[in-house]
Amino acid sequence: METSVTLERALALTRSLNLPRQTEITPLSQLSGRILATPLSSKVDDPAFDNSAMDGWAVRAQDCTSEDTTLKIVGTSRAGGEQLPHVSTGQASRIMTGAPIPPGADAIVMVEDSDQEGELVKILGPARPGYIRKQGENLQKGQEILPTGTLIGPAELSLIATMGHHEAETLCKPTVAVISTGDELVQPGTNLSPGQIYESNSYGIASLVEKMGAIAKRYDVVHDNLEGLRTALNEAAESCDAILTSGGVSMGEWDLVRRLMEDEGQPLFWKVRIRPGGPPLCGSWKDTPLFGLPGNPVSSHVVFISIVAPWLAECMGANHELGPSLADRVTVKLSEDIKGAPKKLCMRRIRIEAGEGGLVATTHTHQGSGNIHSMVAHNGLTLLPPDTDGRAGETVDALWLR
Ligand code: AMP
Ligand code: MG
């Protein structure tokens, strides 16, 4: 087991842990948030036929070169398509947005640029060939559009439907166990006895798992005894693809996740040189990948975002640029001094906002790793290199949380 590794080393070590990659056919209506297991090609040309980008008149451009043009109305072209009129010299067909271009016509005049008088229409503006959307100008039949590994969001979903697919092959969602440990933890909604606190990590962590597009299975709190913890880990290894624990990974005598993993698991690394989130543990339990997140609430979120999420995205089959991610790397200008950390990458909570010259970062709450409110009051994390303070006015790297 390696100890006190850099974040880069931690991420490299996680790559030896894998999740099963099964695929399934998912219907169109349930594709949102899923990852493509095969590339998707268009089944049709888009547009399927030449059509109008405007409500107006389908005309012959050469009829409309003079200031004073009047054309005879010969019919209508609607979206949805009945018989189309033929447009000959001196004629125009009424046309709706999306409707097919009648034979003979080669340009569109916007309805705003016309004046209809009975059977005749006066043309008051330009006749534009550019208002015709050409067949296949967006997508061509057979063209590969979406690569394997694409995370399907709202726009991808509309595109998939446009391409004519009613289903797609996707990667199965992994199931991730979320297990909080600690004798002091009780459920919200009950009364606290002295020394007790409300268990909060499993809810936030499960939500992060689901935000990544995986399935979270929350467990009841496991108390600080080896027997109970071993049972819970065994059950999780049987029924889940990966295990996340919270708490019990520090130096203390009751930090049993670390002890049990050291004695009976296969630990890969323990402690990462980041602040907050120093003592995470990673390895496998009964061949199931396990991440031991620190119990401090901010630390558990930060470790998930910086270590678990990139690993999970990769394992879920996501394409690097197109897959799920909880954060974007950006540069921000600090509007105040921010303290770094000795020998550790420092991830202070910041609020990132658009300023005049770019993104600006401010801080708003106490930065302690126990203060989960700091993850709500802020939307970003600094990436201050070890032994480096940030000074007001300086530009630094940061993660902008989604
Ligand atoms: P530990 O890592 O177990 O030493 O816990 C570190 C700190 O985080 C302690 O103050 C714990 O009470 C707190 N903590 C641990 N687990 C949770 C949890 N599931 N929800 C909220 N706080 C927790
Ligand atoms: Mg504990």
Tab-separated table of C-alpha atoms and ligand atoms in Angstrom:
chain	number	residue	atom	x	y	z
A	1	MET	CA	0.000	0.000	0.000
A	2	GLU	CA	1.346	3.416	-0.947
A	3	THR	CA	0.801	6.257	1.515
A	4	SER	CA	0.640	10.045	1.243
A	5	VAL	CA	0.446	10.064	-2.544
A	6	THR	CA	-0.194	13.052	-4.787
A	7	LEU	CA	-3.619	13.441	-6.370
A	8	GLU	CA	-2.144	12.490	-9.773
A	9	ARG	CA	-0.631	9.317	-8.325
A	10	ALA	CA	-3.911	8.473	-6.573
A	11	LEU	CA	-5.781	8.827	-9.875
A	12	ALA	CA	-3.206	6.670	-11.650
A	13	LEU	CA	-3.518	3.954	-8.997
A	14	THR	CA	-7.309	3.915	-9.234
A	15	ARG	CA	-6.994	2.864	-12.901
A	16	SER	CA	-6.192	-0.690	-11.847
A	17	LEU	CA	-9.711	-0.952	-10.386
A	18	ASN	CA	-12.419	-1.855	-12.840
A	19	LEU	CA	-16.162	-2.211	-13.002
A	20	PRO	CA	-18.017	-4.785	-15.087
A	21	ARG	CA	-18.992	-3.328	-18.470
A	22	GLN	CA	-22.316	-4.788	-19.480
A	23	THR	CA	-24.583	-3.219	-22.034
A	24	GLU	CA	-28.345	-3.120	-22.475
A	25	ILE	CA	-30.850	-1.767	-24.951
A	26	THR	CA	-32.566	1.327	-23.537
A	27	PRO	CA	-35.730	2.866	-25.015
A	28	LEU	CA	-35.544	6.466	-26.232
A	29	SER	CA	-37.716	7.821	-23.412
A	30	GLN	CA	-35.251	6.475	-20.832
A	31	LEU	CA	-31.975	7.408	-22.507
A	32	SER	CA	-31.408	10.637	-20.590
A	33	GLY	CA	-28.285	10.365	-18.451
A	34	ARG	CA	-27.139	7.124	-20.092
A	35	ILE	CA	-23.850	6.445	-21.878
A	36	LEU	CA	-23.718	5.083	-25.427
A	37	ALA	CA	-22.104	1.646	-25.788
A	38	THR	CA	-21.955	1.867	-29.595
A	39	PRO	CA	-21.724	4.795	-32.005
A	40	LEU	CA	-24.979	6.092	-33.470
A	41	SER	CA	-25.431	6.962	-37.130
A	42	SER	CA	-28.309	8.854	-38.646
A	43	LYS	CA	-31.012	6.713	-40.237
A	44	VAL	CA	-32.197	9.630	-42.340
A	45	ASP	CA	-31.137	12.836	-44.033
A	46	ASP	CA	-31.879	15.888	-41.912
A	47	PRO	CA	-33.664	17.816	-43.257
A	48	ALA	CA	-35.392	14.939	-44.971
A	49	PHE	CA	-36.433	17.262	-47.864
A	50	ASP	CA	-35.750	20.852	-48.926
A	51	ASN	CA	-37.994	23.054	-46.776
A	52	SER	CA	-38.616	26.645	-45.807
A	53	ALA	CA	-36.927	28.288	-42.813
A	54	MET	CA	-39.603	31.016	-42.793
A	55	ASP	CA	-43.315	31.608	-43.092
A	56	GLY	CA	-43.765	33.432	-46.405
A	57	TRP	CA	-43.800	32.821	-50.126
A	58	ALA	CA	-42.016	30.260	-52.261
A	59	VAL	CA	-40.989	32.072	-55.457
A	60	ARG	CA	-38.545	32.034	-58.361
A	61	ALA	CA	-35.696	34.378	-57.419
A	62	GLN	CA	-35.349	35.732	-60.940
A	63	ASP	CA	-38.980	36.993	-60.792
A	64	CYS	CA	-38.201	39.194	-57.821
A	65	THR	CA	-35.246	41.294	-58.997
A	66	SER	CA	-37.203	44.529	-59.597
A	67	GLU	CA	-38.570	46.876	-56.912
A	68	ASP	CA	-42.091	46.363	-58.102
A	69	THR	CA	-43.005	42.696	-58.270
A	70	THR	CA	-46.474	41.251	-58.016
A	71	LEU	CA	-46.982	37.507	-58.236
A	72	LYS	CA	-50.046	35.302	-58.627
A	73	ILE	CA	-50.767	32.989	-55.697
A	74	VAL	CA	-51.072	29.381	-56.929
A	75	GLY	CA	-51.481	27.454	-53.680
A	76	THR	CA	-50.077	26.636	-50.263
A	77	SER	CA	-47.300	24.391	-48.923
A	78	ARG	CA	-47.879	23.360	-45.310
A	79	ALA	CA	-45.679	21.320	-43.001
A	80	GLY	CA	-47.163	17.826	-43.112
A	81	GLY	CA	-47.506	17.648	-46.814
A	82	GLU	CA	-50.421	17.362	-49.205
A	83	GLN	CA	-50.119	17.874	-52.982
A	84	LEU	CA	-47.724	20.750	-53.791
A	85	PRO	CA	-48.540	23.448	-56.319
A	86	HIS	CA	-46.074	24.035	-59.162
A	87	VAL	CA	-44.569	27.548	-59.140
A	88	SER	CA	-44.025	28.920	-62.663
A	89	THR	CA	-42.754	32.315	-63.763
A	90	GLY	CA	-44.817	35.117	-62.206
A	91	GLN	CA	-46.242	32.841	-59.513
A	92	ALA	CA	-45.833	32.318	-55.761
A	93	SER	CA	-46.961	29.643	-53.318
A	94	ARG	CA	-47.794	30.449	-49.726
A	95	ILE	CA	-45.391	28.431	-47.533
A	96	MET	CA	-45.100	27.663	-43.821
A	97	THR	CA	-41.918	27.070	-41.823
A	98	GLY	CA	-40.760	23.485	-42.310
A	99	ALA	CA	-42.985	22.888	-45.333
A	100	PRO	CA	-41.502	21.386	-48.529
A	101	ILE	CA	-40.425	23.675	-51.342
A	102	PRO	CA	-42.906	23.409	-54.234
A	103	PRO	CA	-41.379	22.377	-57.557
A	104	GLY	CA	-40.305	25.374	-59.622
A	105	ALA	CA	-39.571	27.607	-56.619
A	106	ASP	CA	-35.969	28.357	-55.615
A	107	ALA	CA	-36.224	31.139	-53.004
A	108	ILE	CA	-38.361	32.356	-50.087
A	109	VAL	CA	-39.758	35.796	-49.366
A	110	MET	CA	-40.614	36.378	-45.688
A	111	VAL	CA	-44.274	37.098	-44.969
A	112	GLU	CA	-43.155	40.378	-43.312
A	113	ASP	CA	-41.783	41.460	-46.722
A	114	SER	CA	-45.039	41.003	-48.602
A	115	ASP	CA	-48.493	42.444	-49.045
A	116	GLN	CA	-51.292	40.123	-50.124
A	117	GLU	CA	-54.213	41.475	-52.162
A	118	GLY	CA	-56.696	38.716	-52.952
A	119	GLU	CA	-55.128	36.329	-55.460
A	120	LEU	CA	-52.005	38.476	-55.801
A	121	VAL	CA	-49.024	39.150	-53.559
A	122	LYS	CA	-46.745	42.212	-53.717
A	123	ILE	CA	-43.118	41.398	-52.999
A	124	LEU	CA	-41.539	44.125	-50.825
A	125	GLY	CA	-38.273	42.471	-49.727
A	126	PRO	CA	-35.574	40.096	-50.915
A	127	ALA	CA	-36.218	36.578	-52.269
A	128	ARG	CA	-33.565	34.490	-50.530
A	129	PRO	CA	-32.372	31.020	-51.638
A	130	GLY	CA	-30.710	30.900	-48.176
A	131	TYR	CA	-34.123	30.601	-46.515
A	132	ILE	CA	-34.378	27.130	-48.012
A	133	ARG	CA	-33.013	24.446	-45.709
A	134	LYS	CA	-31.420	21.891	-48.016
A	135	GLN	CA	-32.000	18.141	-47.686
A	136	GLY	CA	-29.156	16.577	-45.641
A	137	GLU	CA	-27.479	19.887	-44.772
A	138	ASN	CA	-27.512	18.971	-41.044
A	139	LEU	CA	-27.121	15.190	-41.086
A	140	GLN	CA	-26.672	12.683	-43.846
A	141	LYS	CA	-28.164	9.207	-43.829
A	142	GLY	CA	-25.517	6.716	-42.631
A	143	GLN	CA	-23.241	9.406	-41.201
A	144	GLU	CA	-21.813	8.500	-37.772
A	145	ILE	CA	-22.824	11.317	-35.447
A	146	LEU	CA	-22.478	10.259	-31.802
A	147	PRO	CA	-19.400	8.269	-30.710
A	148	THR	CA	-19.272	5.492	-28.139
A	149	GLY	CA	-18.994	6.948	-24.637
A	150	THR	CA	-21.325	9.884	-25.224
A	151	LEU	CA	-23.308	10.904	-22.149
A	152	ILE	CA	-26.860	11.498	-23.324
A	153	GLY	CA	-28.264	14.834	-22.212
A	154	PRO	CA	-31.257	16.823	-23.459
A	155	ALA	CA	-29.691	17.900	-26.778
A	156	GLU	CA	-28.292	14.413	-27.507
A	157	LEU	CA	-31.752	12.991	-26.828
A	158	SER	CA	-33.382	15.266	-29.403
A	159	LEU	CA	-30.603	14.449	-31.867
A	160	ILE	CA	-31.047	10.690	-31.376
A	161	ALA	CA	-34.779	11.021	-32.045
A	162	THR	CA	-34.053	13.217	-35.096
A	163	MET	CA	-31.800	10.476	-36.420
A	164	GLY	CA	-34.734	8.060	-36.216
A	165	HIS	CA	-33.651	5.822	-33.327
A	166	HIS	CA	-36.288	4.558	-30.900
A	167	GLU	CA	-33.682	2.884	-28.659
A	168	ALA	CA	-29.916	2.658	-28.212
A	169	GLU	CA	-27.342	0.301	-26.747
A	170	THR	CA	-26.068	1.771	-23.478
A	171	LEU	CA	-23.716	0.765	-20.717
A	172	CYS	CA	-25.455	-0.654	-17.646
A	173	LYS	CA	-25.450	1.631	-14.623
A	174	PRO	CA	-23.113	0.384	-11.901
A	175	THR	CA	-24.532	0.008	-8.394
A	176	VAL	CA	-22.454	1.699	-5.722
A	177	ALA	CA	-22.825	0.912	-2.009
A	178	VAL	CA	-22.695	3.932	0.305
A	179	ILE	CA	-21.892	3.018	3.919
A	180	SER	CA	-21.438	5.524	6.731
A	181	THR	CA	-19.524	4.416	9.797
A	182	GLY	CA	-19.427	5.917	13.287
A	183	ASP	CA	-20.883	5.344	16.755
A	184	GLU	CA	-21.873	9.014	17.028
A	185	LEU	CA	-24.164	8.998	13.996
A	186	VAL	CA	-27.958	9.021	14.247
A	187	GLN	CA	-30.675	9.535	11.671
A	188	PRO	CA	-32.070	13.043	11.113
A	189	GLY	CA	-35.570	13.205	12.608
A	190	THR	CA	-34.601	11.541	15.870
A	191	ASN	CA	-33.451	13.332	19.052
A	192	LEU	CA	-29.739	13.747	19.654
A	193	SER	CA	-28.256	12.456	22.881
A	194	PRO	CA	-25.073	14.079	24.159
A	195	GLY	CA	-22.160	13.329	21.824
A	196	GLN	CA	-24.347	12.344	18.884
A	197	ILE	CA	-24.631	14.056	15.504
A	198	TYR	CA	-26.887	13.595	12.520
A	199	GLU	CA	-25.608	11.268	9.831
A	200	SER	CA	-25.363	13.336	6.662
A	201	ASN	CA	-22.605	11.977	4.454
A	202	SER	CA	-24.446	8.987	3.029
A	203	TYR	CA	-27.186	11.245	1.644
A	204	GLY	CA	-24.798	13.651	-0.053
A	205	ILE	CA	-22.526	10.906	-1.336
A	206	ALA	CA	-25.443	8.873	-2.689
A	207	SER	CA	-26.614	11.997	-4.482
A	208	LEU	CA	-23.151	12.486	-6.011
A	209	VAL	CA	-23.205	8.849	-7.183
A	210	GLU	CA	-26.569	9.435	-8.824
A	211	LYS	CA	-25.428	12.697	-10.363
A	212	MET	CA	-22.745	10.646	-12.109
A	213	GLY	CA	-25.469	8.415	-13.561
A	214	ALA	CA	-24.803	5.391	-11.341
A	215	ILE	CA	-27.182	3.712	-8.870
A	216	ALA	CA	-26.539	4.377	-5.174
A	217	LYS	CA	-27.448	1.809	-2.531
A	218	ARG	CA	-27.425	3.494	0.880
A	219	TYR	CA	-26.771	1.295	3.907
A	220	ASP	CA	-27.802	1.852	7.523
A	221	VAL	CA	-25.046	3.340	9.650
A	222	VAL	CA	-22.419	0.795	10.626
A	223	HIS	CA	-21.151	1.172	14.168
A	224	ASP	CA	-17.500	1.186	15.032
A	225	ASN	CA	-17.000	-2.542	15.491
A	226	LEU	CA	-15.069	-4.858	13.213
A	227	GLU	CA	-17.741	-7.540	13.097
A	228	GLY	CA	-20.509	-5.215	11.870
A	229	LEU	CA	-18.241	-3.512	9.389
A	230	ARG	CA	-16.980	-6.796	7.941
A	231	THR	CA	-20.566	-8.021	7.519
A	232	ALA	CA	-21.607	-4.812	5.771
A	233	LEU	CA	-18.616	-4.854	3.426
A	234	ASN	CA	-19.211	-8.513	2.554
A	235	GLU	CA	-22.859	-7.856	1.811
A	236	ALA	CA	-21.932	-4.797	-0.308
A	237	ALA	CA	-19.262	-6.740	-2.225
A	238	GLU	CA	-21.876	-9.400	-3.024
A	239	SER	CA	-24.619	-7.067	-4.195
A	240	CYS	CA	-22.836	-3.972	-5.545
A	241	ASP	CA	-20.189	-3.125	-8.138
A	242	ALA	CA	-18.251	-0.706	-5.918
A	243	ILE	CA	-18.221	0.342	-2.269
A	244	LEU	CA	-17.919	3.811	-0.766
A	245	THR	CA	-17.500	4.110	2.976
A	246	SER	CA	-17.425	7.306	5.012
A	247	GLY	CA	-15.463	7.761	8.217
A	248	GLY	CA	-13.014	5.514	9.979
A	249	VAL	CA	-9.985	6.046	7.770
A	250	SER	CA	-7.857	8.331	9.978
A	251	MET	CA	-5.149	7.470	12.478
A	252	GLY	CA	-7.457	6.844	15.459
A	253	GLU	CA	-7.912	3.572	17.305
A	254	TRP	CA	-11.559	3.454	16.126
A	255	ASP	CA	-10.754	4.065	12.497
A	256	LEU	CA	-11.804	0.573	11.602
A	257	VAL	CA	-12.270	0.871	7.853
A	258	ARG	CA	-8.540	1.439	7.572
A	259	ARG	CA	-7.714	-1.351	10.017
A	260	LEU	CA	-9.989	-3.871	8.364
A	261	MET	CA	-8.748	-3.007	4.870
A	262	GLU	CA	-5.147	-3.289	6.016
A	263	ASP	CA	-5.721	-6.653	7.691
A	264	GLU	CA	-8.224	-8.323	5.380
A	265	GLY	CA	-8.651	-6.212	2.223
A	266	GLN	CA	-6.403	-5.227	-0.660
A	267	PRO	CA	-5.498	-1.573	-0.060
A	268	LEU	CA	-3.862	0.376	-2.909
A	269	PHE	CA	-3.194	3.697	-1.248
A	270	TRP	CA	-4.001	5.584	1.927
A	271	LYS	CA	-3.746	9.348	2.411
A	272	VAL	CA	-3.570	11.764	-0.477
A	273	ARG	CA	-1.731	15.058	-0.315
A	274	ILE	CA	-4.823	17.210	-0.614
A	275	ARG	CA	-6.620	19.545	1.780
A	276	PRO	CA	-9.342	19.009	2.721
A	277	GLY	CA	-9.700	15.257	2.383
A	278	GLY	CA	-6.289	14.040	3.487
A	279	PRO	CA	-6.888	10.477	4.683
A	280	PRO	CA	-8.849	8.695	1.928
A	281	LEU	CA	-8.199	5.029	1.412
A	282	CYS	CA	-8.592	3.088	-1.810
A	283	GLY	CA	-8.331	-0.549	-2.737
A	284	SER	CA	-10.636	-3.506	-3.014
A	285	TRP	CA	-12.634	-5.696	-0.700
A	286	LYS	CA	-13.324	-9.208	-1.999
A	287	ASP	CA	-12.379	-7.973	-5.502
A	288	THR	CA	-14.852	-5.105	-5.320
A	289	PRO	CA	-13.360	-1.600	-5.660
A	290	LEU	CA	-13.592	0.299	-2.362
A	291	PHE	CA	-13.038	3.973	-1.611
A	292	GLY	CA	-12.842	4.902	2.059
A	293	LEU	CA	-13.913	8.528	2.195
A	294	PRO	CA	-12.995	10.627	5.218
A	295	GLY	CA	-15.816	11.268	7.686
A	296	ASN	CA	-15.538	15.036	7.713
A	297	PRO	CA	-18.431	16.068	5.493
A	298	VAL	CA	-16.537	18.522	3.253
A	299	SER	CA	-13.689	16.046	2.902
A	300	SER	CA	-16.036	13.288	1.793
A	301	HIS	CA	-17.492	15.492	-0.948
A	302	VAL	CA	-14.101	16.801	-2.071
A	303	VAL	CA	-12.597	13.310	-2.259
A	304	PHE	CA	-15.589	12.083	-4.227
A	305	ILE	CA	-15.352	14.977	-6.684
A	306	SER	CA	-11.587	14.824	-7.152
A	307	ILE	CA	-10.884	11.072	-6.987
A	308	VAL	CA	-14.009	8.921	-7.176
A	309	ALA	CA	-15.852	10.834	-9.913
A	310	PRO	CA	-13.055	10.689	-12.548
A	311	TRP	CA	-12.557	6.999	-11.815
A	312	LEU	CA	-16.275	6.253	-11.984
A	313	ALA	CA	-16.709	8.160	-15.266
A	314	GLU	CA	-13.892	6.153	-16.828
A	315	CYS	CA	-15.245	2.834	-15.531
A	316	MET	CA	-18.742	3.638	-16.711
A	317	GLY	CA	-17.385	3.777	-20.242
A	318	ALA	CA	-17.581	7.509	-20.640
A	319	ASN	CA	-15.629	9.290	-23.329
A	320	HIS	CA	-13.255	11.804	-21.668
A	321	GLU	CA	-14.854	14.904	-23.077
A	322	LEU	CA	-18.390	13.633	-23.447
A	323	GLY	CA	-18.841	11.764	-20.171
A	324	PRO	CA	-20.307	12.711	-16.807
A	325	SER	CA	-18.244	15.056	-14.688
A	326	LEU	CA	-18.940	17.005	-11.541
A	327	ALA	CA	-16.463	19.784	-12.233
A	328	ASP	CA	-14.826	21.793	-15.008
A	329	ARG	CA	-11.254	23.018	-14.759
A	330	VAL	CA	-11.103	26.798	-15.127
A	331	THR	CA	-8.850	29.709	-14.171
A	332	VAL	CA	-10.199	32.307	-11.768
A	333	LYS	CA	-8.990	35.644	-10.481
A	334	LEU	CA	-8.857	35.730	-6.669
A	335	SER	CA	-10.539	38.754	-5.144
A	336	GLU	CA	-8.935	38.089	-1.762
A	337	ASP	CA	-5.898	36.316	-0.308
A	338	ILE	CA	-6.446	32.567	0.094
A	339	LYS	CA	-4.184	30.450	2.241
A	340	GLY	CA	-2.582	27.389	0.680
A	341	ALA	CA	-1.450	24.273	2.552
A	342	PRO	CA	2.016	22.964	3.383
A	343	LYS	CA	2.932	20.030	1.094
A	344	LYS	CA	-0.673	19.595	-0.049
A	345	LEU	CA	-2.786	20.597	-3.012
A	346	CYS	CA	-5.222	23.034	-1.407
A	347	MET	CA	-8.869	22.948	-2.439
A	348	ARG	CA	-10.472	25.900	-0.658
A	349	ARG	CA	-14.117	26.511	-1.301
A	350	ILE	CA	-14.734	29.514	-3.539
A	351	ARG	CA	-17.701	31.098	-5.219
A	352	ILE	CA	-16.987	31.560	-8.896
A	353	GLU	CA	-18.806	34.313	-10.725
A	354	ALA	CA	-18.428	35.981	-14.109
A	355	GLY	CA	-16.587	39.292	-13.636
A	356	GLU	CA	-15.487	41.934	-16.122
A	357	GLY	CA	-12.211	40.344	-17.177
A	358	GLY	CA	-13.260	36.712	-16.647
A	359	LEU	CA	-14.150	34.468	-13.728
A	360	VAL	CA	-13.709	35.902	-10.231
A	361	ALA	CA	-13.483	33.926	-6.956
A	362	THR	CA	-14.654	34.985	-3.501
A	363	THR	CA	-15.073	33.129	-0.197
A	364	HIS	CA	-18.054	33.359	2.108
A	365	THR	CA	-17.944	30.926	5.019
A	366	HIS	CA	-15.674	29.268	7.510
A	367	GLN	CA	-13.508	26.818	5.544
A	368	GLY	CA	-13.299	23.993	8.097
A	369	SER	CA	-13.649	20.487	6.657
A	370	GLY	CA	-16.546	19.906	9.069
A	371	ASN	CA	-18.591	22.787	7.644
A	372	ILE	CA	-20.752	21.311	4.898
A	373	HIS	CA	-22.450	24.707	4.505
A	374	SER	CA	-19.231	25.799	2.786
A	375	MET	CA	-20.049	23.406	-0.100
A	376	VAL	CA	-23.441	25.077	-0.458
A	377	ALA	CA	-22.293	28.694	-0.147
A	378	HIS	CA	-19.607	28.082	-2.780
A	379	ASN	CA	-19.520	26.510	-6.227
A	380	GLY	CA	-15.848	25.857	-6.745
A	381	LEU	CA	-12.567	24.609	-5.323
A	382	THR	CA	-9.150	26.200	-5.715
A	383	LEU	CA	-6.301	24.054	-6.986
A	384	LEU	CA	-3.512	25.835	-5.120
A	385	PRO	CA	-0.261	23.868	-5.519
A	386	PRO	CA	1.474	22.685	-2.326
A	387	ASP	CA	3.116	25.428	-0.242
A	388	THR	CA	1.501	28.162	-2.311
A	389	ASP	CA	-0.755	30.911	-1.014
A	390	GLY	CA	-3.098	32.662	-3.403
A	391	ARG	CA	-2.920	36.458	-3.436
A	392	ALA	CA	-5.736	38.869	-4.252
A	393	GLY	CA	-5.567	39.775	-7.960
A	394	GLU	CA	-3.744	36.569	-8.909
A	395	THR	CA	-5.147	34.054	-11.388
A	396	VAL	CA	-5.238	30.430	-10.188
A	397	ASP	CA	-6.560	27.086	-11.414
A	398	ALA	CA	-9.843	25.936	-9.919
A	399	LEU	CA	-12.608	23.392	-10.279
A	400	TRP	CA	-15.995	24.870	-11.140
A	401	LEU	CA	-18.584	22.513	-9.697
A	402	ARG	CA	-21.620	21.699	-11.809
B	1	AMP	P1	-13.939	10.017	11.182
B	1	AMP	O1	-13.329	10.075	9.819
B	1	AMP	O2	-14.754	8.812	11.393
B	1	AMP	O3	-12.893	10.219	12.244
B	1	AMP	O4	-14.890	11.260	11.282
B	1	AMP	C1	-14.398	12.570	11.144
B	1	AMP	C2	-15.447	13.569	11.509
B	1	AMP	O5	-16.540	13.466	10.603
B	1	AMP	C3	-16.038	13.376	12.880
B	1	AMP	O6	-16.327	14.657	13.412
B	1	AMP	C4	-17.327	12.636	12.605
B	1	AMP	O7	-18.292	12.832	13.586
B	1	AMP	C5	-17.754	13.213	11.287
B	1	AMP	N1	-18.517	12.244	10.529
B	1	AMP	C6	-18.132	10.975	10.268
B	1	AMP	N2	-19.051	10.344	9.526
B	1	AMP	C7	-20.060	11.214	9.335
B	1	AMP	C8	-21.302	11.143	8.644
B	1	AMP	N3	-21.685	10.031	8.020
B	1	AMP	N4	-22.100	12.240	8.638
B	1	AMP	C9	-21.698	13.357	9.257
B	1	AMP	N5	-20.537	13.492	9.912
B	1	AMP	C10	-19.722	12.442	9.956
B	2	MG	MG	-15.582	7.794	12.888
